[in-house]
Short mmCIF file of C-alpha atoms in Angstrom, two decimals:
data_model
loop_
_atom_site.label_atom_id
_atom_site.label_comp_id
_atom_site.label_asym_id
_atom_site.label_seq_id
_atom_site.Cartn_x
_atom_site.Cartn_y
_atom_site.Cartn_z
CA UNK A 715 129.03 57.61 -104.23
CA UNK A 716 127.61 61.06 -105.33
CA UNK A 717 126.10 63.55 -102.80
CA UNK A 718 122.87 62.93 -104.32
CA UNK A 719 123.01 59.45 -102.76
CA UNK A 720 122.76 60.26 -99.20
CA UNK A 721 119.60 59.29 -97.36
CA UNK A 722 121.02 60.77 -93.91
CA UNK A 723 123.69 61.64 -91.81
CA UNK A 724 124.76 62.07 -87.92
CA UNK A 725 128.12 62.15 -86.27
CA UNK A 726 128.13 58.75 -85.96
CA UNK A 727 126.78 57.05 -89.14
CA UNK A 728 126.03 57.60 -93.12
CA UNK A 729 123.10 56.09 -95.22
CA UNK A 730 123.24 55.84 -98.71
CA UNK A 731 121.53 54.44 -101.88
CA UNK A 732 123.91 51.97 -102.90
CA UNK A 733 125.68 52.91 -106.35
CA UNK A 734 125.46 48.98 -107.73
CA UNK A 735 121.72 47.69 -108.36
CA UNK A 736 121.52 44.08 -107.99
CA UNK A 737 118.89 43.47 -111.25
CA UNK A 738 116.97 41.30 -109.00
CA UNK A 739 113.80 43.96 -108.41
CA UNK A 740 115.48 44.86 -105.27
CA UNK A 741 117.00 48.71 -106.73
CA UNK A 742 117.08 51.39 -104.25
CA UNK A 743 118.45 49.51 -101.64
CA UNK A 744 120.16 50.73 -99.03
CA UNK A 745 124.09 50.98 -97.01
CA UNK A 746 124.48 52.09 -93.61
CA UNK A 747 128.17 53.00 -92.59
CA UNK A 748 130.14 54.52 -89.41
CA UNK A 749 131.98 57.75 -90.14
CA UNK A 750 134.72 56.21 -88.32
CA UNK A 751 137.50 53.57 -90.26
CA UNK A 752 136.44 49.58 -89.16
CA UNK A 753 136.75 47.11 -91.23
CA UNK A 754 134.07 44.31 -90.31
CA UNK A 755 131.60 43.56 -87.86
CA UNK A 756 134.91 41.67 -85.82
CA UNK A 757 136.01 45.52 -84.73
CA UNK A 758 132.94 47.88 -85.21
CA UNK A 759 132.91 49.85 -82.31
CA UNK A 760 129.68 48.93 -79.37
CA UNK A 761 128.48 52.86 -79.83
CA UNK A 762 128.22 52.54 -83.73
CA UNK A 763 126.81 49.03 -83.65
CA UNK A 764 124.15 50.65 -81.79
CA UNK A 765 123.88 53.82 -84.00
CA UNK A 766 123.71 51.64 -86.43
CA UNK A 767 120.81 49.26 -85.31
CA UNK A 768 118.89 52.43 -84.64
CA UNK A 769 119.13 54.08 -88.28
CA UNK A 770 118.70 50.49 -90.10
CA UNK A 771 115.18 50.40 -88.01
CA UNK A 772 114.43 53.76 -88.97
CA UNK A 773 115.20 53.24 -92.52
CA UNK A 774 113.26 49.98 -93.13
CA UNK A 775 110.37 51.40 -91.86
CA UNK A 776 110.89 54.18 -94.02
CA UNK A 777 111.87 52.40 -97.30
CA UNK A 778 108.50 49.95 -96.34
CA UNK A 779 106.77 53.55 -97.52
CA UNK A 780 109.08 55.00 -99.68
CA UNK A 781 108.94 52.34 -101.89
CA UNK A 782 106.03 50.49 -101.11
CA UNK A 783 107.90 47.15 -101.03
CA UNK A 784 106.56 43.65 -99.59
CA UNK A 785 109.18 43.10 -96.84
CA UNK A 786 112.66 44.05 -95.48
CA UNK A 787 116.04 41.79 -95.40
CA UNK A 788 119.34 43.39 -93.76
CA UNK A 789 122.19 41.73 -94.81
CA UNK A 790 126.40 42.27 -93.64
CA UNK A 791 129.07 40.55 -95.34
CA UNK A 792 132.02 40.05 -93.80
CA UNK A 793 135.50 39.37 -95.46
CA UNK A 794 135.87 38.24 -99.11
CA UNK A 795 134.69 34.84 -98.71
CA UNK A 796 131.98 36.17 -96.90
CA UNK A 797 131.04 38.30 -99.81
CA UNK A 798 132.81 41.80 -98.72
CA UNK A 799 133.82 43.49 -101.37
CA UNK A 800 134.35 47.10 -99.72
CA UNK A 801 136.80 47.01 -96.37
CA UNK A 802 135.05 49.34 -94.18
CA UNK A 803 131.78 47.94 -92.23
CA UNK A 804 128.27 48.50 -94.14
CA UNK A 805 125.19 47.34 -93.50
CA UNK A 806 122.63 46.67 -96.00
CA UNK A 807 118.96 47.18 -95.82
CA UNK A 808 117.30 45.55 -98.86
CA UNK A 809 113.49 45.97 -100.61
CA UNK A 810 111.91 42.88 -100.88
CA UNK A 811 109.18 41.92 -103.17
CA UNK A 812 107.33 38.80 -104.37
CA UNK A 813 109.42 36.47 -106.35
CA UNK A 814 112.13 38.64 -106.57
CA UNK A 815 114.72 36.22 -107.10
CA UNK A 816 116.53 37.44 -104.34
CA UNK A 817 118.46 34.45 -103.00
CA UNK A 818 119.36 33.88 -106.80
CA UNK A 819 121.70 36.67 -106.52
CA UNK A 820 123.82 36.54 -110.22
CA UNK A 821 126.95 38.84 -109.93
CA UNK A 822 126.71 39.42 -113.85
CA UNK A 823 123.42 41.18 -113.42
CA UNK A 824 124.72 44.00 -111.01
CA UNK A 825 124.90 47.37 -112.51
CA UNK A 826 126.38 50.71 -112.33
CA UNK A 827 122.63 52.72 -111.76
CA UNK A 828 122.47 56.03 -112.86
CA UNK A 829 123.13 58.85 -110.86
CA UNK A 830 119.29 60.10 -111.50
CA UNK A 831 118.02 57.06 -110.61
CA UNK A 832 119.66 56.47 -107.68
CA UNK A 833 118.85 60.34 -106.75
CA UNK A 834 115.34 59.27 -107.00
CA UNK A 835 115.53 56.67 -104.74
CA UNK A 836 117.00 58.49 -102.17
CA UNK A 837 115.26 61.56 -102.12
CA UNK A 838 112.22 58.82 -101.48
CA UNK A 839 114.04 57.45 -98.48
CA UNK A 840 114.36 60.81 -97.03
CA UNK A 841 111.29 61.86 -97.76
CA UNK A 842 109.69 58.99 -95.48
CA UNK A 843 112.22 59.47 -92.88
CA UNK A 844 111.53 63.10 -92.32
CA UNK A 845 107.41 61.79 -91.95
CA UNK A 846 108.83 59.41 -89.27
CA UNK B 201 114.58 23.68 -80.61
CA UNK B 202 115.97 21.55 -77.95
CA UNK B 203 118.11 22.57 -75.01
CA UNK B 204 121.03 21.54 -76.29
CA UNK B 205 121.25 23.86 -79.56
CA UNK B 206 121.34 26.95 -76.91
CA UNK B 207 124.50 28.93 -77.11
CA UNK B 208 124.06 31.84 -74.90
CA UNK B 209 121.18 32.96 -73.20
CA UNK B 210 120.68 36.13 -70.83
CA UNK B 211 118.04 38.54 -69.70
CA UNK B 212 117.58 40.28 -72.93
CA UNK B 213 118.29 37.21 -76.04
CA UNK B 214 119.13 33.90 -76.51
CA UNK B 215 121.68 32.48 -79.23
CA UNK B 216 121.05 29.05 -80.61
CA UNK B 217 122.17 26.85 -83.68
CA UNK B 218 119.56 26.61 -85.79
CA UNK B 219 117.42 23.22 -86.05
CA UNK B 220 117.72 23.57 -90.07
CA UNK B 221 120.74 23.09 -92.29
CA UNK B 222 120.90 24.63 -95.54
CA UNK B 223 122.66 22.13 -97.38
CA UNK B 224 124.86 24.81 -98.70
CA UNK B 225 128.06 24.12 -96.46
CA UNK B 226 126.72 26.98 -93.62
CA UNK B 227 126.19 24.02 -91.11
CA UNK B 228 125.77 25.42 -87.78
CA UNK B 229 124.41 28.92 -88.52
CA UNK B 230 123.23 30.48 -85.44
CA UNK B 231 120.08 32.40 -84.53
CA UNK B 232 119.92 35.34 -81.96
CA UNK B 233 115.90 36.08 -80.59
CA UNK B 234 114.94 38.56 -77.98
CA UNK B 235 113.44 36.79 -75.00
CA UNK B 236 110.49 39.40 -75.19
CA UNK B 237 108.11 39.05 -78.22
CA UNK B 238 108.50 41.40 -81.27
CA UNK B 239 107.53 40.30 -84.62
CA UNK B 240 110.21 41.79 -86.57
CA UNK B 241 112.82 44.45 -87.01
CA UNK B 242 110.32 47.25 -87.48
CA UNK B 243 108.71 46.92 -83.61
CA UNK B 244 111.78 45.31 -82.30
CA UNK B 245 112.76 47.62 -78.92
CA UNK B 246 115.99 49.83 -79.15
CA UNK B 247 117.30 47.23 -75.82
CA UNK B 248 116.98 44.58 -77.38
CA UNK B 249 118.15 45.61 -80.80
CA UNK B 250 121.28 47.15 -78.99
CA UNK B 251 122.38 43.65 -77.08
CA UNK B 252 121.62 41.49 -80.29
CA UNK B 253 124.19 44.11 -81.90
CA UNK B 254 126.74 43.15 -79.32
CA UNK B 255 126.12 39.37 -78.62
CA UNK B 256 125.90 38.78 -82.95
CA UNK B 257 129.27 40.47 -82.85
CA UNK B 258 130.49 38.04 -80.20
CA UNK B 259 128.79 34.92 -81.73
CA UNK B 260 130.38 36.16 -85.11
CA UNK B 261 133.69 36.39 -83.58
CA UNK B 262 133.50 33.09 -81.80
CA UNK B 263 132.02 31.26 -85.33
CA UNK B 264 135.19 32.22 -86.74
CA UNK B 265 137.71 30.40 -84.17
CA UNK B 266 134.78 27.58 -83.62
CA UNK B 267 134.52 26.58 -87.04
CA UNK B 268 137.75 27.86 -88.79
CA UNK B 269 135.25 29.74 -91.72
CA UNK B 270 136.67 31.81 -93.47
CA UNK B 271 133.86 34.51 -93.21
CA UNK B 272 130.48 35.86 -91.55
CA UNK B 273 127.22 37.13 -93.11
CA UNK B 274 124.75 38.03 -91.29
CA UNK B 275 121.11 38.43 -92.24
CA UNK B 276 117.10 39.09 -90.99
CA UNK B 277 114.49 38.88 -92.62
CA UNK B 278 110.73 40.57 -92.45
CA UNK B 279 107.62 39.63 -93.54
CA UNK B 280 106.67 36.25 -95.71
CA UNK B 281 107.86 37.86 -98.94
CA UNK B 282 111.31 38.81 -97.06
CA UNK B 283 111.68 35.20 -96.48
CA UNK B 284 110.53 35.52 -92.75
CA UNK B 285 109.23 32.24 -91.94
CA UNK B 286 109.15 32.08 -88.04
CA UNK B 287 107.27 35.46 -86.87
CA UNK B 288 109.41 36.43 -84.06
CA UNK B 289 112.34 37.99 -84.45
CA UNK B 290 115.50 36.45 -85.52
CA UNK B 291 118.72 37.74 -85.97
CA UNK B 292 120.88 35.20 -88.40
CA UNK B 293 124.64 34.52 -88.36
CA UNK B 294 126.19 32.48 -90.89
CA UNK B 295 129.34 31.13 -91.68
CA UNK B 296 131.07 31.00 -95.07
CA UNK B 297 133.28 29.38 -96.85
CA UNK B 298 134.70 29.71 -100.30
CA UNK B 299 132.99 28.93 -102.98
CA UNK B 300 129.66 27.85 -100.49
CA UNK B 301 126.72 28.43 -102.97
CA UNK B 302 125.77 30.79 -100.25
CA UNK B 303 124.34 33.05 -102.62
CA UNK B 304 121.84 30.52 -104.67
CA UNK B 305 120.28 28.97 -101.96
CA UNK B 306 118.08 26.56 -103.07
CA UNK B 307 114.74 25.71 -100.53
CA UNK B 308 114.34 22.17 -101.45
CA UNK B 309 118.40 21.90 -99.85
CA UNK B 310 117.37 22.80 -96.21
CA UNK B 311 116.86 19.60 -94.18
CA UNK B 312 116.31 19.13 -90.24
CA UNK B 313 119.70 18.76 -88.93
CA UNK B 314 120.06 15.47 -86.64
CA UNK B 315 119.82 16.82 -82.88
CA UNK B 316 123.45 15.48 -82.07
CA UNK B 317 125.24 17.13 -85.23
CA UNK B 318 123.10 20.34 -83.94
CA UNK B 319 124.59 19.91 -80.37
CA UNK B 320 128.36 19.36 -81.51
CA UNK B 321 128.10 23.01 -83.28
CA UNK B 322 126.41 24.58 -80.35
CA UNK B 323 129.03 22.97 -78.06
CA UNK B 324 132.08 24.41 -80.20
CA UNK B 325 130.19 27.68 -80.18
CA UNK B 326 129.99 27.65 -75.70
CA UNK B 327 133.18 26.84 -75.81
CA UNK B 328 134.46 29.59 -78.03
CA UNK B 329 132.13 32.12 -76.18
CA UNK B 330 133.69 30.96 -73.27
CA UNK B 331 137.24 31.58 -74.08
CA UNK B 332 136.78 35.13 -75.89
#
């Protein structure tokens, strides 16, 4: 993760544009994290679960601007067979489009983004979360 | 729904298993609704979204020993092309298993789950609820 990645930040929780795209038309999306060390949704703390509800609301409704996409899906993985690839809790909010092929996910089609791109992205998020 | 697929209800939300199977080895996913109307994430109230926060965590934590998965996902969805098909908010929480096709889910795979293999999940779920 590069600074240029962050969306926002309190003393409770991160957002970020992720670094991986997904090549499903879904780019830009999304990863809400505590500051604090839990590994999975079985020992995130009631005060960040909460934080974290709050900023994933604030950010859909931002990224529904920012990126002018056709709905929203959150999605948290927990434990490998459960798709968890990083051990500390995040929270993904995801841009959904029309046909997007998004419950086709294909592992082989994720992708390092570049740093620009991902840049973009964010400064898009936080652009339509300082309107809100 | 019928009465038996509740799981937990109080003022705030209600937890059920869901009346359709995915046919992708998640049998038994559950849903969490507010009581209170709200069409999605984006006008979902900060009360609400803070006690689906805490009673997902519980359900998720209870899945685990009710089943024996080996994971959780959890997921919501907003809007028709964000795969929202009911239009009140629903909060999902799945349980996965290696190797569980989880990720290509196929439409034509989800099938209306018989109302006594519905009621055995839901009953594992009480009990594990119940215990924690």
């Amino acid at each position: 993760m590069k600074r240029t990645d962050v969306v926002y930040t309190d003393e409770l929780v991160t957002v970020f544009v992720n670094s991986f795209f997904s090549g499903h038309n879904n780019d830009g999306f999304a990863i809400v994290v505590p500051n604090e060390h839990f590994e999975n949704l079985y020992t995130l703390s009631t005060e960040c679960g909460h934080r974290i509800f709050e900023v994933a609301q604030k950010v859909a409704i931002a990224m529904k601007r920012a990126y002018g996409c056709d709905g929203i899906t959150t999605r948290q993985n927990n434990e490998p067979e459960g798709d968890q690839h990083a051990f500390h809790f995040h929270f993904h909010v995801w841009p959904r489009y029309k046909d997007d092929g998004y419950n086709m996910l294909k592992p082989e089609q994720k992708h390092l983004a570049a740093p620009e791109l991902r840049a973009s992205y964010a400064q898009k998020l936080r652009d339509a979360l300082e309107q809100s």
